[in-house]
GROMACS .gro file of C-alpha atoms in nm:
model
  301
    1MET     CA    1   0.000   0.000   0.000
    2SER     CA    2   0.131   0.347  -0.088
    3ARG     CA    3   0.179   0.597   0.193
    4PRO     CA    4   0.277   0.961   0.153
    5PHE     CA    5   0.574   1.099   0.339
    6ALA     CA    6   0.759   1.427   0.373
    7THR     CA    7   1.097   1.532   0.503
    8LEU     CA    8   1.169   1.853   0.690
    9ASP     CA    9   1.471   2.030   0.830
   10VAL     CA   10   1.394   2.134   1.187
   11PHE     CA   11   1.543   2.407   1.411
   12THR     CA   12   1.656   2.600   1.105
   13ASP     CA   13   1.508   2.859   0.870
   14VAL     CA   14   1.702   2.736   0.565
   15ALA     CA   15   1.691   2.400   0.390
   16LEU     CA   16   1.979   2.151   0.424
   17ALA     CA   17   2.062   2.265   0.777
   18GLY     CA   18   1.911   2.180   1.115
   19ASN     CA   19   1.793   1.829   1.198
   20PRO     CA   20   1.627   1.623   0.920
   21LEU     CA   21   1.295   1.459   1.003
   22ALA     CA   22   1.083   1.209   0.811
   23ILE     CA   23   0.703   1.212   0.855
   24VAL     CA   24   0.495   0.918   0.730
   25LEU     CA   25   0.122   0.984   0.692
   26ASP     CA   26  -0.173   0.741   0.697
   27ALA     CA   27   0.015   0.511   0.936
   28ASP     CA   28  -0.280   0.355   1.122
   29ALA     CA   29  -0.231   0.009   0.970
   30LEU     CA   30   0.143  -0.008   1.036
   31ASP     CA   31   0.249  -0.224   1.330
   32PRO     CA   32   0.549  -0.126   1.547
   33ALA     CA   33   0.785  -0.369   1.373
   34ARG     CA   34   0.698  -0.219   1.035
   35MET     CA   35   0.741   0.134   1.168
   36GLN     CA   36   1.078   0.041   1.310
   37ALA     CA   37   1.186  -0.104   0.975
   38ILE     CA   38   1.079   0.214   0.793
   39ALA     CA   39   1.271   0.427   1.046
   40ARG     CA   40   1.581   0.217   0.975
   41GLU     CA   41   1.523   0.274   0.604
   42PHE     CA   42   1.512   0.653   0.644
   43ASN     CA   43   1.808   0.628   0.884
   44LEU     CA   44   1.745   0.974   1.031
   45SER     CA   45   1.764   1.048   1.401
   46GLU     CA   46   1.383   1.024   1.415
   47THR     CA   47   1.093   0.926   1.191
   48VAL     CA   48   0.735   1.018   1.285
   49PHE     CA   49   0.430   0.808   1.198
   50VAL     CA   50   0.105   1.007   1.189
   51GLN     CA   51  -0.207   0.816   1.296
   52THR     CA   52  -0.569   0.895   1.379
   53PRO     CA   53  -0.580   1.057   1.725
   54ARG     CA   54  -0.737   0.871   2.012
   55ASP     CA   55  -0.910   1.197   2.111
   56PRO     CA   56  -1.095   1.352   1.813
   57ALA     CA   57  -1.018   1.699   1.953
   58HIS     CA   58  -0.648   1.637   1.882
   59GLU     CA   59  -0.481   1.686   1.544
   60ALA     CA   60  -0.303   1.350   1.522
   61ARG     CA   61  -0.147   1.066   1.713
   62LEU     CA   62   0.231   1.039   1.672
   63ARG     CA   63   0.461   0.739   1.701
   64ILE     CA   64   0.829   0.840   1.706
   65PHE     CA   65   1.113   0.602   1.616
   66THR     CA   66   1.490   0.632   1.600
   67PRO     CA   67   1.663   0.377   1.373
   68ALA     CA   68   1.685   0.147   1.676
   69ALA     CA   69   1.397   0.218   1.917
   70GLU     CA   70   1.063   0.392   1.978
   71LEU     CA   71   1.059   0.709   2.190
   72PRO     CA   72   0.766   0.833   2.402
   73PHE     CA   73   0.851   1.195   2.319
   74ALA     CA   74   1.107   1.397   2.126
   75GLY     CA   75   1.141   1.767   2.056
   76HIS     CA   76   1.243   1.796   1.692
   77PRO     CA   77   0.969   1.553   1.576
   78THR     CA   78   0.715   1.755   1.776
   79VAL     CA   79   0.821   2.090   1.628
   80GLY     CA   80   0.856   1.950   1.276
   81THR     CA   81   0.525   1.763   1.274
   82ALA     CA   82   0.336   2.058   1.420
   83VAL     CA   83   0.473   2.282   1.144
   84PHE     CA   84   0.400   2.025   0.873
   85LEU     CA   85   0.040   1.959   0.980
   86ALA     CA   86  -0.033   2.330   1.022
   87LEU     CA   87   0.100   2.403   0.673
   88ARG     CA   88  -0.082   2.103   0.522
   89TYR     CA   89  -0.424   2.143   0.683
   90HIS     CA   90  -0.446   2.499   0.821
   91ARG     CA   91  -0.245   2.713   0.578
   92ASP     CA   92  -0.521   2.974   0.536
   93ARG     CA   93  -0.554   3.027   0.913
   94LEU     CA   94  -0.175   3.030   0.951
   95ALA     CA   95  -0.153   3.314   0.702
   96THR     CA   96  -0.351   3.541   0.934
   97GLY     CA   97  -0.264   3.422   1.285
   98ASP     CA   98  -0.149   3.146   1.517
   99VAL     CA   99  -0.266   2.787   1.480
  100THR     CA  100  -0.289   2.551   1.778
  101VAL     CA  101  -0.206   2.186   1.705
  102VAL     CA  102  -0.247   1.920   1.976
  103LEU     CA  103  -0.035   1.612   1.913
  104ASP     CA  104  -0.120   1.287   2.090
  105GLU     CA  105   0.223   1.140   2.179
  106THR     CA  106   0.299   0.837   2.395
  107ILE     CA  107   0.398   1.069   2.681
  108GLY     CA  108   0.059   1.243   2.655
  109PRO     CA  109  -0.098   1.532   2.460
  110VAL     CA  110   0.144   1.806   2.353
  111THR     CA  111  -0.004   2.146   2.262
  112CYS     CA  112   0.190   2.335   1.993
  113ARG     CA  113   0.144   2.695   1.879
  114VAL     CA  114   0.243   2.747   1.515
  115ARG     CA  115   0.296   3.088   1.355
  116MET     CA  116   0.475   3.240   1.059
  117ARG     CA  117   0.797   3.432   1.121
  118ALA     CA  118   0.932   3.622   0.820
  119GLY     CA  119   0.777   3.365   0.590
  120VAL     CA  120   0.900   3.059   0.785
  121ALA     CA  121   0.678   2.846   1.009
  122HIS     CA  122   0.772   2.838   1.378
  123ALA     CA  123   0.631   2.605   1.645
  124ARG     CA  124   0.656   2.621   2.022
  125PHE     CA  125   0.522   2.374   2.278
  126ASP     CA  126   0.506   2.355   2.655
  127LEU     CA  127   0.679   2.052   2.799
  128PRO     CA  128   0.426   1.777   2.872
  129ARG     CA  129   0.650   1.665   3.158
  130LEU     CA  130   0.888   1.890   3.351
  131PRO     CA  131   1.242   1.756   3.391
  132ALA     CA  132   1.344   1.547   3.689
  133SER     CA  133   1.674   1.407   3.806
  134SER     CA  134   1.701   1.056   3.665
  135GLY     CA  135   2.006   0.881   3.810
  136THR     CA  136   2.374   0.931   3.874
  137THR     CA  137   2.673   0.966   3.643
  138ALA     CA  138   2.992   0.767   3.615
  139SER     CA  139   3.321   0.912   3.734
  140ASN     CA  140   3.483   1.187   3.531
  141THR     CA  141   3.762   0.942   3.451
  142LEU     CA  142   3.520   0.697   3.285
  143VAL     CA  143   3.327   0.978   3.115
  144ALA     CA  144   3.641   1.140   2.975
  145ALA     CA  145   3.769   0.807   2.841
  146ALA     CA  146   3.436   0.732   2.667
  147LEU     CA  147   3.448   1.074   2.497
  148ASP     CA  148   3.822   1.077   2.412
  149LEU     CA  149   3.866   1.380   2.639
  150THR     CA  150   4.067   1.459   2.951
  151VAL     CA  151   3.926   1.497   3.301
  152ASP     CA  152   4.032   1.864   3.290
  153ASP     CA  153   3.795   1.919   2.994
  154ILE     CA  154   3.491   1.843   3.212
  155GLY     CA  155   3.309   2.114   3.405
  156PHE     CA  156   3.270   2.491   3.415
  157GLY     CA  157   3.134   2.727   3.679
  158ARG     CA  158   2.903   2.534   3.912
  159HIS     CA  159   2.815   2.281   3.642
  160VAL     CA  160   2.892   1.913   3.701
  161SER     CA  161   2.775   1.603   3.515
  162SER     CA  162   2.412   1.505   3.576
  163VAL     CA  163   2.121   1.296   3.444
  164PHE     CA  164   1.777   1.446   3.377
  165SER     CA  165   1.468   1.329   3.191
  166SER     CA  166   1.154   1.489   3.049
  167GLY     CA  167   1.041   1.158   2.903
  168VAL     CA  168   1.379   1.036   2.776
  169ALA     CA  169   1.685   1.037   3.003
  170PHE     CA  170   2.004   1.215   2.897
  171THR     CA  171   2.343   1.234   3.063
  172PHE     CA  172   2.459   1.597   3.060
  173ILE     CA  173   2.832   1.661   3.052
  174PRO     CA  174   2.953   2.022   3.090
  175LEU     CA  175   3.272   2.104   2.901
  176ARG     CA  176   3.505   2.396   2.962
  177ASP     CA  177   3.500   2.544   2.608
  178ARG     CA  178   3.413   2.499   2.240
  179GLU     CA  179   3.755   2.351   2.166
  180ALA     CA  180   3.689   2.060   2.403
  181LEU     CA  181   3.338   2.021   2.263
  182ALA     CA  182   3.472   1.998   1.907
  183ARG     CA  183   3.734   1.743   2.014
  184ALA     CA  184   3.486   1.499   2.171
  185ARG     CA  185   3.461   1.159   1.998
  186PRO     CA  186   3.260   0.859   2.127
  187ASP     CA  187   3.473   0.557   2.214
  188LEU     CA  188   3.227   0.271   2.162
  189THR     CA  189   3.447   0.024   2.350
  190ARG     CA  190   3.393   0.228   2.669
  191TRP     CA  191   3.050   0.376   2.606
  192ARG     CA  192   2.840   0.126   2.803
  193ASP     CA  193   3.074   0.141   3.102
  194ALA     CA  194   3.029   0.518   3.123
  195PHE     CA  195   2.669   0.570   3.007
  196GLY     CA  196   2.482   0.239   3.017
  197GLU     CA  197   2.319   0.031   2.747
  198PHE     CA  198   2.128   0.302   2.559
  199GLY     CA  199   2.312   0.604   2.694
  200ALA     CA  200   2.218   0.933   2.527
  201VAL     CA  201   2.481   1.196   2.610
  202TYR     CA  202   2.447   1.573   2.577
  203LEU     CA  203   2.771   1.770   2.590
  204TYR     CA  204   2.740   2.143   2.650
  205THR     CA  205   2.940   2.457   2.715
  206ASP     CA  206   2.862   2.825   2.769
  207ASP     CA  207   3.135   2.916   2.518
  208THR     CA  208   2.911   3.000   2.220
  209ALA     CA  209   2.989   3.126   1.871
  210SER     CA  210   2.729   3.405   1.894
  211PRO     CA  211   2.689   3.648   2.185
  212ASP     CA  212   2.311   3.619   2.130
  213HIS     CA  213   2.319   3.250   2.223
  214GLN     CA  214   2.375   3.100   2.566
  215ILE     CA  215   2.471   2.733   2.518
  216ARG     CA  216   2.654   2.527   2.255
  217ALA     CA  217   2.598   2.151   2.253
  218ARG     CA  218   2.646   1.815   2.086
  219MET     CA  219   2.447   1.492   2.138
  220PHE     CA  220   2.563   1.132   2.091
  221ALA     CA  221   2.346   0.819   2.126
  222PRO     CA  222   2.530   0.551   1.922
  223ASN     CA  223   2.347   0.257   2.080
  224MET     CA  224   2.012   0.411   1.979
  225GLY     CA  225   2.127   0.432   1.618
  226ILE     CA  226   2.221   0.802   1.641
  227ALA     CA  227   2.593   0.855   1.588
  228GLU     CA  228   2.543   1.230   1.642
  229ASP     CA  229   2.227   1.439   1.639
  230PRO     CA  230   2.219   1.786   1.480
  231ALA     CA  231   1.946   1.912   1.719
  232THR     CA  232   1.786   1.737   2.015
  233GLY     CA  233   1.471   1.899   2.148
  234GLY     CA  234   1.409   1.621   2.399
  235ALA     CA  235   1.754   1.678   2.547
  236VAL     CA  236   1.695   2.053   2.563
  237ALA     CA  237   1.367   1.983   2.746
  238ALA     CA  238   1.556   1.781   3.007
  239PHE     CA  239   1.833   2.045   3.007
  240ALA     CA  240   1.588   2.279   3.177
  241GLY     CA  241   1.656   2.071   3.489
  242VAL     CA  242   2.030   2.130   3.451
  243LEU     CA  243   1.979   2.506   3.428
  244LEU     CA  244   1.749   2.503   3.730
  245HIS     CA  245   2.008   2.322   3.944
  246TYR     CA  246   2.330   2.483   3.823
  247GLY     CA  247   2.235   2.805   3.644
  248ASP     CA  248   2.174   3.046   3.937
  249LEU     CA  249   1.841   3.156   3.788
  250ALA     CA  250   1.615   3.407   3.961
  251ASP     CA  251   1.237   3.383   3.969
  252GLY     CA  252   1.068   3.495   3.648
  253ASP     CA  253   1.091   3.415   3.279
  254HIS     CA  254   1.416   3.313   3.111
  255ALA     CA  255   1.499   3.257   2.744
  256PHE     CA  256   1.792   3.056   2.607
  257VAL     CA  257   1.909   2.978   2.254
  258ILE     CA  258   2.112   2.659   2.217
  259GLU     CA  259   2.355   2.611   1.928
  260GLN     CA  260   2.380   2.249   1.813
  261GLY     CA  261   2.491   2.066   1.499
  262PHE     CA  262   2.757   2.322   1.403
  263GLU     CA  263   3.037   2.065   1.426
  264MET     CA  264   2.839   1.845   1.185
  265GLY     CA  265   2.779   2.117   0.927
  266ARG     CA  266   2.406   2.116   1.021
  267PRO     CA  267   2.370   2.435   1.228
  268SER     CA  268   2.059   2.434   1.446
  269LEU     CA  269   1.911   2.684   1.690
  270ILE     CA  270   1.678   2.557   1.964
  271GLU     CA  271   1.479   2.798   2.182
  272LEU     CA  272   1.423   2.707   2.546
  273GLY     CA  273   1.193   2.909   2.771
  274LEU     CA  274   1.175   2.867   3.150
  275THR     CA  275   0.949   3.015   3.417
  276LEU     CA  276   1.052   2.996   3.783
  277ARG     CA  277   0.846   3.081   4.088
  278ASP     CA  278   0.969   3.051   4.447
  279GLY     CA  279   1.282   2.884   4.313
  280ARG     CA  280   1.083   2.612   4.136
  281LEU     CA  281   1.045   2.543   3.765
  282VAL     CA  282   0.674   2.582   3.694
  283SER     CA  283   0.679   2.568   3.313
  284ALA     CA  284   0.916   2.528   3.021
  285SER     CA  285   0.881   2.542   2.645
  286ILE     CA  286   1.073   2.442   2.332
  287GLY     CA  287   1.053   2.636   2.007
  288GLY     CA  288   1.206   2.653   1.663
  289THR     CA  289   1.147   2.690   1.291
  290ALA     CA  290   1.115   2.413   1.030
  291ILE     CA  291   1.137   2.389   0.650
  292VAL     CA  292   0.964   2.131   0.429
  293VAL     CA  293   1.232   1.981   0.201
  294SER     CA  294   1.064   1.696   0.013
  295HIS     CA  295   0.742   1.505  -0.050
  296GLY     CA  296   0.718   1.147  -0.170
  297THR     CA  297   0.544   0.812  -0.154
  298LEU     CA  298   0.644   0.493   0.021
  299GLU     CA  299   0.558   0.192  -0.194
  300LEU     CA  300   0.491  -0.080   0.066
  301GLU     CA  301   0.321  -0.411   0.000
   0.00000   0.00000   0.00000
């Protein structure tokens, strides 16, 4: 049976940058094994399968797969799919104002606000689950060895290694500068010892290329089929917990722009918004632009 698909570049306002995403439509009849096989075929960091929502008030149900596993939630598929569905089904409304798209993901419903910015569609969503600490990290010696770095490369300011999750757990490793970040290379012989079986690792530094940005990052998840990810919204969602614990943030609203993918030649900009009250994180949001790159048809028997 033929099924339409599209590809987008997410967290960028130009094609052939950002993080590529595949979206497969009319996916109700596909079982998880078939979806996993299609995700391996696209071989992108994530492929989204759009199904009929369980709640008719929602726009669509999403199933999200890496080449190796299904995820309950991910940021760049959420932003990209919200943009794609708004452009496909609500283009007239989008031309005159914001469009709200509710996506039924495994983690729960995710409400996205889509608008046009200088001719490019932009989506922002509130986190369906605020970040929480999700375990402990290995020693800096093990971490440095698994990343082909030195112990002296790890840490800056008050930041130390940590694990947080907003649906998917990430190990966050602070690095002293961009030079150390660029030098990092996964050592697969030591990866499991440092980060566990499916360890997803987010390296970050406050040494950015632009003074308008606050964080520069890279993400590796080789055992999930992602050698390196150009932009990781799910990690940035969990990173809100890092900033809460180590960022010395006052009560009120805070906005961050994260640079990612620059070392890969896929520059991406991810927007993270935080609201704190009485020292607690009460809400957080992820935003970014997306560009439709291709349309096609999967010819599946």
